[in-house]
């Protein structure tokens, strides 16, 4: 009997201990939330937390003077496109306090974190005074820092980076000085390309140096050739496949030395060679870092320490397409991550569902956009894929002002799952990549793209939208209705084959693949006897459609035939000679009808 009573008492004690532990671990219904860093992730977390909890104490620390600004708009204020500086200030400490009662402390840096006592030490950068601040939940949004390579002369005060309002002001001050007329941009990613355009708008002579053989390193090389042409058309001195090895002073000039011995004199230089996650605070606090060097978080934005969260450019995320760890510093994901961290802190089951890397960049009159993985990355990861190219107009060609879109679609050969897409053109690029990004996020396939019902009126689109066209072509390949050949195959082909140009003689005369025989698609049936039966026929046209029609005809008549996806325009882009006009040609208009 006594043993029974002892067992009951023991169970009651264990239950009480468990309850006490649970109460200790549970978040307060009105927690004190500290947020380190503003802009996209931190400011979003603060505002969302207040909308969910009026009782919580929310403190936001920002070591700079600005808590929420549009960093993506910085190049455009430098170029004068955004005229008023204040338009870049999305929120101020005063506006955040007035609307959300958030305690914003600018010019204040959090210098250490103690996860055990759940406190941080914050230092006022103006007075040097330090305070110890307790927290129930801590959100880290430190962002990323611009990379300054350790090369001779890099500390010259005429060499800048662009990450915040202070950087922008310094660059504006430099370009506004008398006698400043030459700008060097090092790195041709998103920011580098935007700055090259904006310096040109200000009337500066612009040189752009990129270590890769093409601009926009996240893109596939052939998709960037129109951008190269656009930059050259506007007088940008484009130096591809080159690196700056040093800066030196020559008289009053700043001179960049390139790895091939060239020298570029300039009045100022902007380094746009990439960013790295700012993790020093997290690392000192013992937070785990991921394989990429970013702060390791789960899908609820929780770090390795209880009650500490991290968001934005500093965190390692999961790539949506591959599932691998990645660093993808974009404003949209940072905003969503801040929102999710606040919701999790306040008891909601919110989860971050990976990053696709959907992005766009304006380069003079062109736009480049992409979503998902590039072919280059798919190859590096060893992932199976197929690719197709289409060049449809942005709207019906019988309505004035149509421009072609170069659209590349990558998909899984097993099931048609969308792996990525890239597009470049004058108009309609953002719309098509956005549609494909949504389709990819929703788990749709290239077969689903065929069936998408999208807006159509002559000024806005076509009855068969470019997204539909990409779906048609990809689905034809997936169903093996047509076999494709690639330009890079030509150099290694050993067996007999015949290059067959099915465009008109006039088009053929303007430029064709060396060794190709011209036989227009409309004449094929009447001239079948002119075609040999033994060698494989490699057909091509201007953009792929007439080649597809020819391939379907010939394959049904017993010929071995493959079509060049994207046609001669694709070959010209791959070969590095864009001899094909960028306007919508008459043959494309006829094909659309």
Coordinates of C-alpha atoms in Angstrom, one line a residue, residues 125-512:
X125 CA 27.6 55.3 -31.1
X126 CA 27.3 59.0 -30.4
X127 CA 27.8 59.0 -26.6
X128 CA 29.6 55.6 -26.1
X129 CA 27.1 54.7 -23.4
X130 CA 26.3 51.0 -23.1
X131 CA 23.1 49.4 -21.7
X132 CA 22.2 45.9 -21.0
X133 CA 18.8 45.0 -22.5
X134 CA 16.8 41.9 -21.6
X135 CA 14.7 40.1 -24.2
X136 CA 12.1 37.3 -24.4
X137 CA 12.7 37.1 -28.2
X138 CA 15.6 38.5 -30.3
X139 CA 15.5 39.0 -34.0
X140 CA 18.8 39.5 -35.9
X141 CA 18.6 41.4 -39.2
X142 CA 22.2 42.5 -39.7
X143 CA 22.1 42.2 -43.5
X144 CA 25.2 41.8 -45.6
X145 CA 28.3 43.8 -46.1
X146 CA 29.9 44.8 -49.5
X147 CA 33.1 43.0 -50.4
X148 CA 36.2 45.1 -50.7
X149 CA 38.9 42.9 -52.2
X150 CA 42.3 43.2 -50.6
X151 CA 44.2 44.7 -53.5
X152 CA 46.8 47.5 -53.5
X153 CA 45.2 51.0 -53.4
X154 CA 41.8 49.8 -52.4
X155 CA 41.6 52.4 -49.5
X156 CA 41.7 55.4 -51.9
X157 CA 38.8 57.7 -50.9
X158 CA 37.6 57.8 -54.5
X159 CA 36.7 54.1 -54.3
X160 CA 33.2 53.4 -53.0
X161 CA 30.6 50.6 -52.3
X162 CA 26.9 51.1 -52.3
X163 CA 24.8 49.5 -49.5
X164 CA 23.1 52.3 -47.6
X165 CA 22.0 55.9 -47.7
X166 CA 25.5 57.1 -46.4
X167 CA 27.2 55.3 -49.3
X168 CA 24.7 56.9 -51.7
X169 CA 25.4 60.4 -50.3
X170 CA 29.2 59.9 -50.6
X171 CA 28.9 58.8 -54.2
X172 CA 26.6 61.7 -55.0
X173 CA 29.1 64.1 -53.4
X174 CA 31.9 62.7 -55.5
X175 CA 30.1 62.8 -58.9
X176 CA 28.8 66.3 -58.2
X177 CA 32.4 67.8 -57.9
X178 CA 33.7 69.8 -60.7
X179 CA 35.9 67.9 -63.2
X180 CA 34.4 64.5 -62.4
X181 CA 33.5 62.9 -65.7
X182 CA 34.6 59.3 -65.7
X183 CA 33.3 56.5 -63.6
X184 CA 34.5 52.9 -63.2
X185 CA 32.2 50.2 -62.1
X186 CA 33.8 46.9 -61.0
X187 CA 31.4 44.0 -61.2
X188 CA 28.4 43.6 -63.6
X189 CA 25.7 42.1 -61.3
X190 CA 22.4 43.8 -60.6
X191 CA 23.9 46.8 -58.8
X192 CA 26.8 47.2 -61.1
X193 CA 24.6 47.3 -64.2
X194 CA 22.1 49.7 -62.6
X195 CA 24.9 52.0 -61.6
X196 CA 26.5 51.9 -65.1
X197 CA 23.2 53.0 -66.6
X198 CA 22.7 55.8 -64.0
X199 CA 26.2 57.2 -64.3
X200 CA 25.6 57.4 -68.1
X201 CA 22.3 59.3 -67.4
X202 CA 24.4 61.8 -65.4
X203 CA 26.6 62.3 -68.5
X204 CA 29.7 60.4 -67.2
X205 CA 31.9 58.2 -69.3
X206 CA 31.5 54.7 -67.9
X207 CA 33.8 51.7 -67.9
X208 CA 32.4 48.4 -66.6
X209 CA 34.8 45.6 -65.6
X210 CA 33.6 42.1 -65.0
X211 CA 35.8 39.0 -64.3
X212 CA 33.4 36.6 -66.0
X213 CA 33.1 36.5 -69.8
X214 CA 29.6 37.9 -69.5
X215 CA 27.6 40.3 -67.4
X216 CA 24.9 39.2 -64.9
X217 CA 26.8 36.2 -63.3
X218 CA 23.5 34.6 -62.2
X219 CA 22.4 34.3 -65.8
X220 CA 23.4 31.8 -68.5
X221 CA 26.0 33.3 -70.9
X222 CA 23.9 33.3 -74.1
X223 CA 21.1 35.1 -72.4
X224 CA 23.3 38.1 -71.6
X225 CA 24.5 38.8 -75.2
X226 CA 21.6 41.3 -75.8
X227 CA 22.7 43.1 -72.7
X228 CA 26.3 43.4 -74.0
X229 CA 24.9 44.9 -77.2
X230 CA 22.8 47.3 -75.2
X231 CA 25.7 48.5 -73.0
X232 CA 27.9 49.0 -76.1
X233 CA 25.1 50.8 -77.9
X234 CA 25.1 53.4 -75.1
X235 CA 28.9 53.8 -75.1
X236 CA 29.8 51.8 -72.0
X237 CA 33.4 50.6 -72.2
X238 CA 32.7 46.9 -71.4
X239 CA 35.7 44.9 -70.2
X240 CA 34.6 41.2 -69.9
X241 CA 36.8 38.4 -68.5
X242 CA 39.0 41.0 -66.7
X243 CA 39.8 41.7 -63.1
X244 CA 41.1 44.8 -61.3
X245 CA 44.4 43.8 -59.6
X246 CA 45.3 47.2 -58.1
X247 CA 44.5 50.9 -58.0
X248 CA 47.1 53.6 -58.1
X249 CA 47.4 57.4 -58.3
X250 CA 48.8 58.9 -61.4
X251 CA 49.0 62.7 -61.0
X252 CA 45.5 63.6 -59.9
X253 CA 43.9 60.6 -61.5
X254 CA 42.8 57.3 -60.1
X255 CA 44.0 54.4 -62.3
X256 CA 42.7 50.8 -62.2
X257 CA 45.2 48.2 -63.3
X258 CA 43.6 45.2 -65.0
X259 CA 45.0 41.6 -65.0
X260 CA 45.9 41.9 -68.7
X261 CA 48.0 45.0 -68.2
X262 CA 45.4 47.5 -69.3
X263 CA 45.0 50.7 -67.4
X264 CA 41.7 52.6 -66.9
X265 CA 41.8 56.1 -65.6
X266 CA 38.8 57.4 -63.7
X267 CA 37.6 60.0 -61.3
X268 CA 35.8 57.5 -59.0
X269 CA 35.3 53.8 -58.8
X270 CA 32.4 51.7 -57.4
X271 CA 33.0 48.2 -56.2
X272 CA 30.1 45.9 -57.0
X273 CA 31.8 42.5 -56.6
X274 CA 29.3 41.0 -54.2
X275 CA 28.3 40.9 -50.6
X276 CA 28.9 38.6 -47.7
X277 CA 26.5 37.9 -44.7
X278 CA 27.2 40.0 -41.7
X279 CA 27.5 37.2 -39.0
X280 CA 30.1 38.5 -36.6
X281 CA 27.6 39.2 -33.8
X282 CA 25.8 35.9 -34.3
X283 CA 29.1 34.0 -34.4
X284 CA 30.4 35.7 -31.2
X285 CA 27.1 34.6 -29.5
X286 CA 27.7 31.0 -30.4
X287 CA 25.0 30.8 -33.0
X288 CA 25.5 28.0 -35.6
X289 CA 26.5 29.1 -39.1
X290 CA 25.5 27.1 -42.2
X291 CA 27.7 25.6 -44.9
X292 CA 27.4 28.8 -47.0
X293 CA 28.6 31.0 -44.1
X294 CA 25.1 32.4 -43.3
X295 CA 23.3 32.2 -40.0
X296 CA 21.7 28.8 -39.8
X297 CA 17.9 29.0 -39.3
X298 CA 15.0 26.6 -39.6
X299 CA 11.8 27.2 -41.6
X300 CA 10.5 29.3 -38.8
X301 CA 13.6 31.5 -38.9
X302 CA 14.8 30.2 -35.5
X303 CA 18.5 30.0 -34.9
X304 CA 20.4 27.3 -33.0
X305 CA 19.6 29.2 -29.7
X306 CA 16.1 29.3 -28.2
X307 CA 14.3 32.6 -28.6
X308 CA 16.8 34.0 -31.1
X309 CA 15.7 34.4 -34.7
X310 CA 17.5 35.7 -37.8
X311 CA 16.2 37.1 -41.1
X312 CA 17.3 38.7 -44.3
X313 CA 20.6 38.8 -46.2
X314 CA 22.6 37.3 -43.3
X315 CA 20.7 33.9 -43.2
X316 CA 21.3 30.7 -45.0
X317 CA 18.0 29.6 -46.7
X318 CA 16.9 26.6 -48.7
X319 CA 16.8 27.0 -52.5
X320 CA 13.3 26.2 -53.7
X321 CA 14.4 24.3 -56.8
X322 CA 17.2 22.1 -55.5
X323 CA 16.5 22.1 -51.8
X324 CA 20.2 22.9 -51.2
X325 CA 21.5 25.6 -48.8
X326 CA 22.0 28.9 -50.4
X327 CA 22.6 32.6 -49.9
X328 CA 20.1 34.7 -51.9
X329 CA 20.1 38.4 -50.7
X330 CA 16.8 39.8 -52.0
X331 CA 14.4 42.3 -50.5
X332 CA 11.2 40.3 -51.0
X333 CA 12.4 37.2 -49.1
X334 CA 13.8 39.4 -46.4
X335 CA 10.4 41.1 -45.9
X336 CA 8.6 37.7 -45.7
X337 CA 11.2 36.3 -43.3
X338 CA 10.8 39.2 -40.9
X339 CA 7.1 38.8 -41.0
X340 CA 7.4 35.0 -40.3
X341 CA 9.8 35.5 -37.4
X342 CA 7.3 37.9 -35.7
X343 CA 4.4 35.5 -36.2
X344 CA 6.3 32.6 -34.7
X345 CA 7.4 34.6 -31.7
X346 CA 3.7 35.5 -31.1
X347 CA 2.5 31.9 -31.4
X348 CA 1.6 31.4 -35.0
X349 CA 2.7 28.4 -37.0
X350 CA 4.3 30.3 -39.9
X351 CA 7.0 28.8 -42.1
X352 CA 9.3 30.1 -44.7
X353 CA 8.9 28.1 -47.9
X354 CA 12.4 28.5 -49.5
X355 CA 13.6 31.1 -52.0
X356 CA 13.3 30.9 -55.8
X357 CA 15.6 33.8 -56.6
X358 CA 13.1 35.7 -58.7
X359 CA 14.7 39.0 -59.7
X360 CA 14.8 41.6 -62.5
X361 CA 17.2 44.2 -63.7
X362 CA 16.8 47.2 -66.0
X363 CA 19.7 48.0 -68.4
X364 CA 18.8 51.0 -70.5
X365 CA 16.0 49.9 -72.8
X366 CA 16.2 46.2 -71.9
X367 CA 15.1 44.2 -68.9
X368 CA 16.5 40.9 -67.8
X369 CA 14.6 38.7 -65.3
X370 CA 14.9 35.2 -64.0
X371 CA 13.4 32.7 -61.5
X372 CA 14.7 29.3 -60.3
X373 CA 18.0 27.9 -61.2
X374 CA 20.1 28.7 -64.3
X375 CA 21.5 26.0 -66.6
X376 CA 25.0 26.8 -65.3
X377 CA 23.9 26.0 -61.7
X378 CA 21.9 22.9 -62.8
X379 CA 25.0 21.6 -64.5
X380 CA 27.2 22.3 -61.4
X381 CA 24.7 20.4 -59.2
X382 CA 24.4 17.5 -61.6
X383 CA 20.7 17.9 -61.9
X384 CA 19.0 16.5 -65.0
X385 CA 17.2 19.1 -67.2
X386 CA 16.1 20.0 -70.7
X387 CA 16.0 23.5 -72.1
X388 CA 14.0 25.3 -74.8
X389 CA 14.1 28.8 -76.2
X390 CA 11.3 30.9 -77.7
X391 CA 11.3 34.4 -79.1
X392 CA 7.7 35.5 -79.1
X393 CA 6.6 39.2 -79.3
X394 CA 5.5 40.9 -76.1
X395 CA 2.1 41.6 -77.7
X396 CA 0.3 40.9 -81.0
X397 CA 2.5 41.9 -83.9
X398 CA -0.3 43.5 -85.8
X399 CA -0.6 46.1 -83.1
X400 CA 2.2 48.7 -83.3
X401 CA 5.2 48.6 -81.1
X402 CA 5.7 44.9 -80.5
X403 CA 9.1 43.7 -79.3
X404 CA 10.5 40.2 -79.1
X405 CA 11.2 38.5 -75.8
X406 CA 14.0 36.0 -75.6
X407 CA 12.7 33.4 -73.2
X408 CA 14.6 30.3 -71.9
X409 CA 12.8 27.6 -70.0
X410 CA 14.5 24.8 -68.0
X411 CA 12.5 21.8 -66.9
X412 CA 12.9 18.2 -65.5
X413 CA 12.9 15.7 -68.4
X414 CA 11.1 13.1 -66.2
X415 CA 8.0 15.0 -65.3
X416 CA 8.1 18.5 -66.8
X417 CA 8.7 20.2 -63.5
X418 CA 9.8 23.8 -64.0
X419 CA 13.4 24.3 -62.8
X420 CA 14.0 27.8 -63.9
X421 CA 13.4 30.5 -66.5
X422 CA 15.2 33.6 -67.9
X423 CA 14.0 36.3 -70.2
X424 CA 15.4 39.4 -71.8
X425 CA 13.6 42.0 -73.9
X426 CA 12.3 45.6 -74.2
X427 CA 8.8 45.0 -72.8
X428 CA 6.8 42.3 -71.1
X429 CA 9.7 40.5 -69.5
X430 CA 8.5 41.0 -65.9
X431 CA 5.0 39.7 -66.6
X432 CA 6.2 36.5 -68.1
X433 CA 8.8 35.6 -65.5
X434 CA 6.3 36.5 -62.7
X435 CA 3.8 34.0 -64.2
X436 CA 6.4 31.3 -64.5
X437 CA 7.6 32.0 -61.0
X438 CA 4.1 31.5 -59.7
X439 CA 3.7 28.3 -61.7
X440 CA 6.9 26.9 -60.3
X441 CA 6.0 27.8 -56.8
X442 CA 2.6 26.1 -57.3
X443 CA 4.3 22.9 -58.5
X444 CA 2.9 23.3 -62.1
X445 CA 4.7 21.6 -65.0
X446 CA 5.5 22.7 -68.6
X447 CA 2.3 20.8 -69.6
X448 CA 0.3 23.2 -67.3
X449 CA 1.9 26.2 -69.0
X450 CA 0.1 25.1 -72.2
X451 CA -3.2 25.6 -70.5
X452 CA -2.7 28.8 -68.6
X453 CA -5.4 31.3 -69.4
X454 CA -3.8 34.7 -69.5
X455 CA -4.9 38.2 -70.4
X456 CA -5.1 39.0 -74.1
X457 CA -5.9 42.1 -76.0
X458 CA -3.6 43.3 -78.9
X459 CA -1.9 46.0 -76.9
X460 CA -1.0 43.7 -74.1
X461 CA -0.4 40.1 -75.3
X462 CA -1.2 37.5 -77.8
X463 CA -3.9 34.8 -78.0
X464 CA -1.0 32.4 -77.4
X465 CA 1.0 34.2 -74.7
X466 CA 4.8 33.8 -74.6
X467 CA 4.3 31.7 -71.4
X468 CA 2.0 29.4 -73.4
X469 CA 4.5 29.3 -76.3
X470 CA 7.2 28.2 -73.9
X471 CA 4.9 25.5 -72.6
X472 CA 4.0 24.3 -76.1
X473 CA 7.7 24.0 -77.1
X474 CA 8.8 22.3 -73.8
X475 CA 5.8 19.9 -73.9
X476 CA 6.6 18.9 -77.5
X477 CA 10.1 18.1 -76.4
X478 CA 9.0 16.2 -73.3
X479 CA 6.5 14.2 -75.3
X480 CA 9.3 13.6 -77.9
X481 CA 7.1 15.1 -80.7
X482 CA 10.4 16.7 -81.8
X483 CA 14.1 16.0 -81.1
X484 CA 16.4 18.9 -80.6
X485 CA 20.0 19.7 -81.5
X486 CA 22.3 22.2 -79.8
X487 CA 24.8 24.6 -81.4
X488 CA 27.7 23.3 -79.2
X489 CA 27.2 19.8 -80.8
X490 CA 28.5 20.9 -84.2
X491 CA 32.2 20.9 -83.3
X492 CA 32.1 17.3 -82.0
X493 CA 29.8 15.6 -84.6
X494 CA 31.5 12.8 -86.5
X495 CA 28.7 11.1 -88.3
X496 CA 27.3 12.5 -91.5
X497 CA 24.6 15.1 -91.1
X498 CA 23.1 17.8 -93.2
X499 CA 22.4 21.4 -91.9
X500 CA 19.1 22.4 -93.4
X501 CA 18.1 26.1 -93.3
X502 CA 14.3 26.2 -93.8
X503 CA 14.1 30.0 -93.9
X504 CA 13.6 32.0 -97.1
X505 CA 16.6 32.6 -99.4
X506 CA 16.6 36.3 -98.4
X507 CA 17.0 35.4 -94.7
X508 CA 19.6 32.8 -95.5
X509 CA 21.6 35.4 -97.4
X510 CA 21.6 37.8 -94.5
X511 CA 23.5 35.2 -92.3
X512 CA 23.4 31.5 -91.7

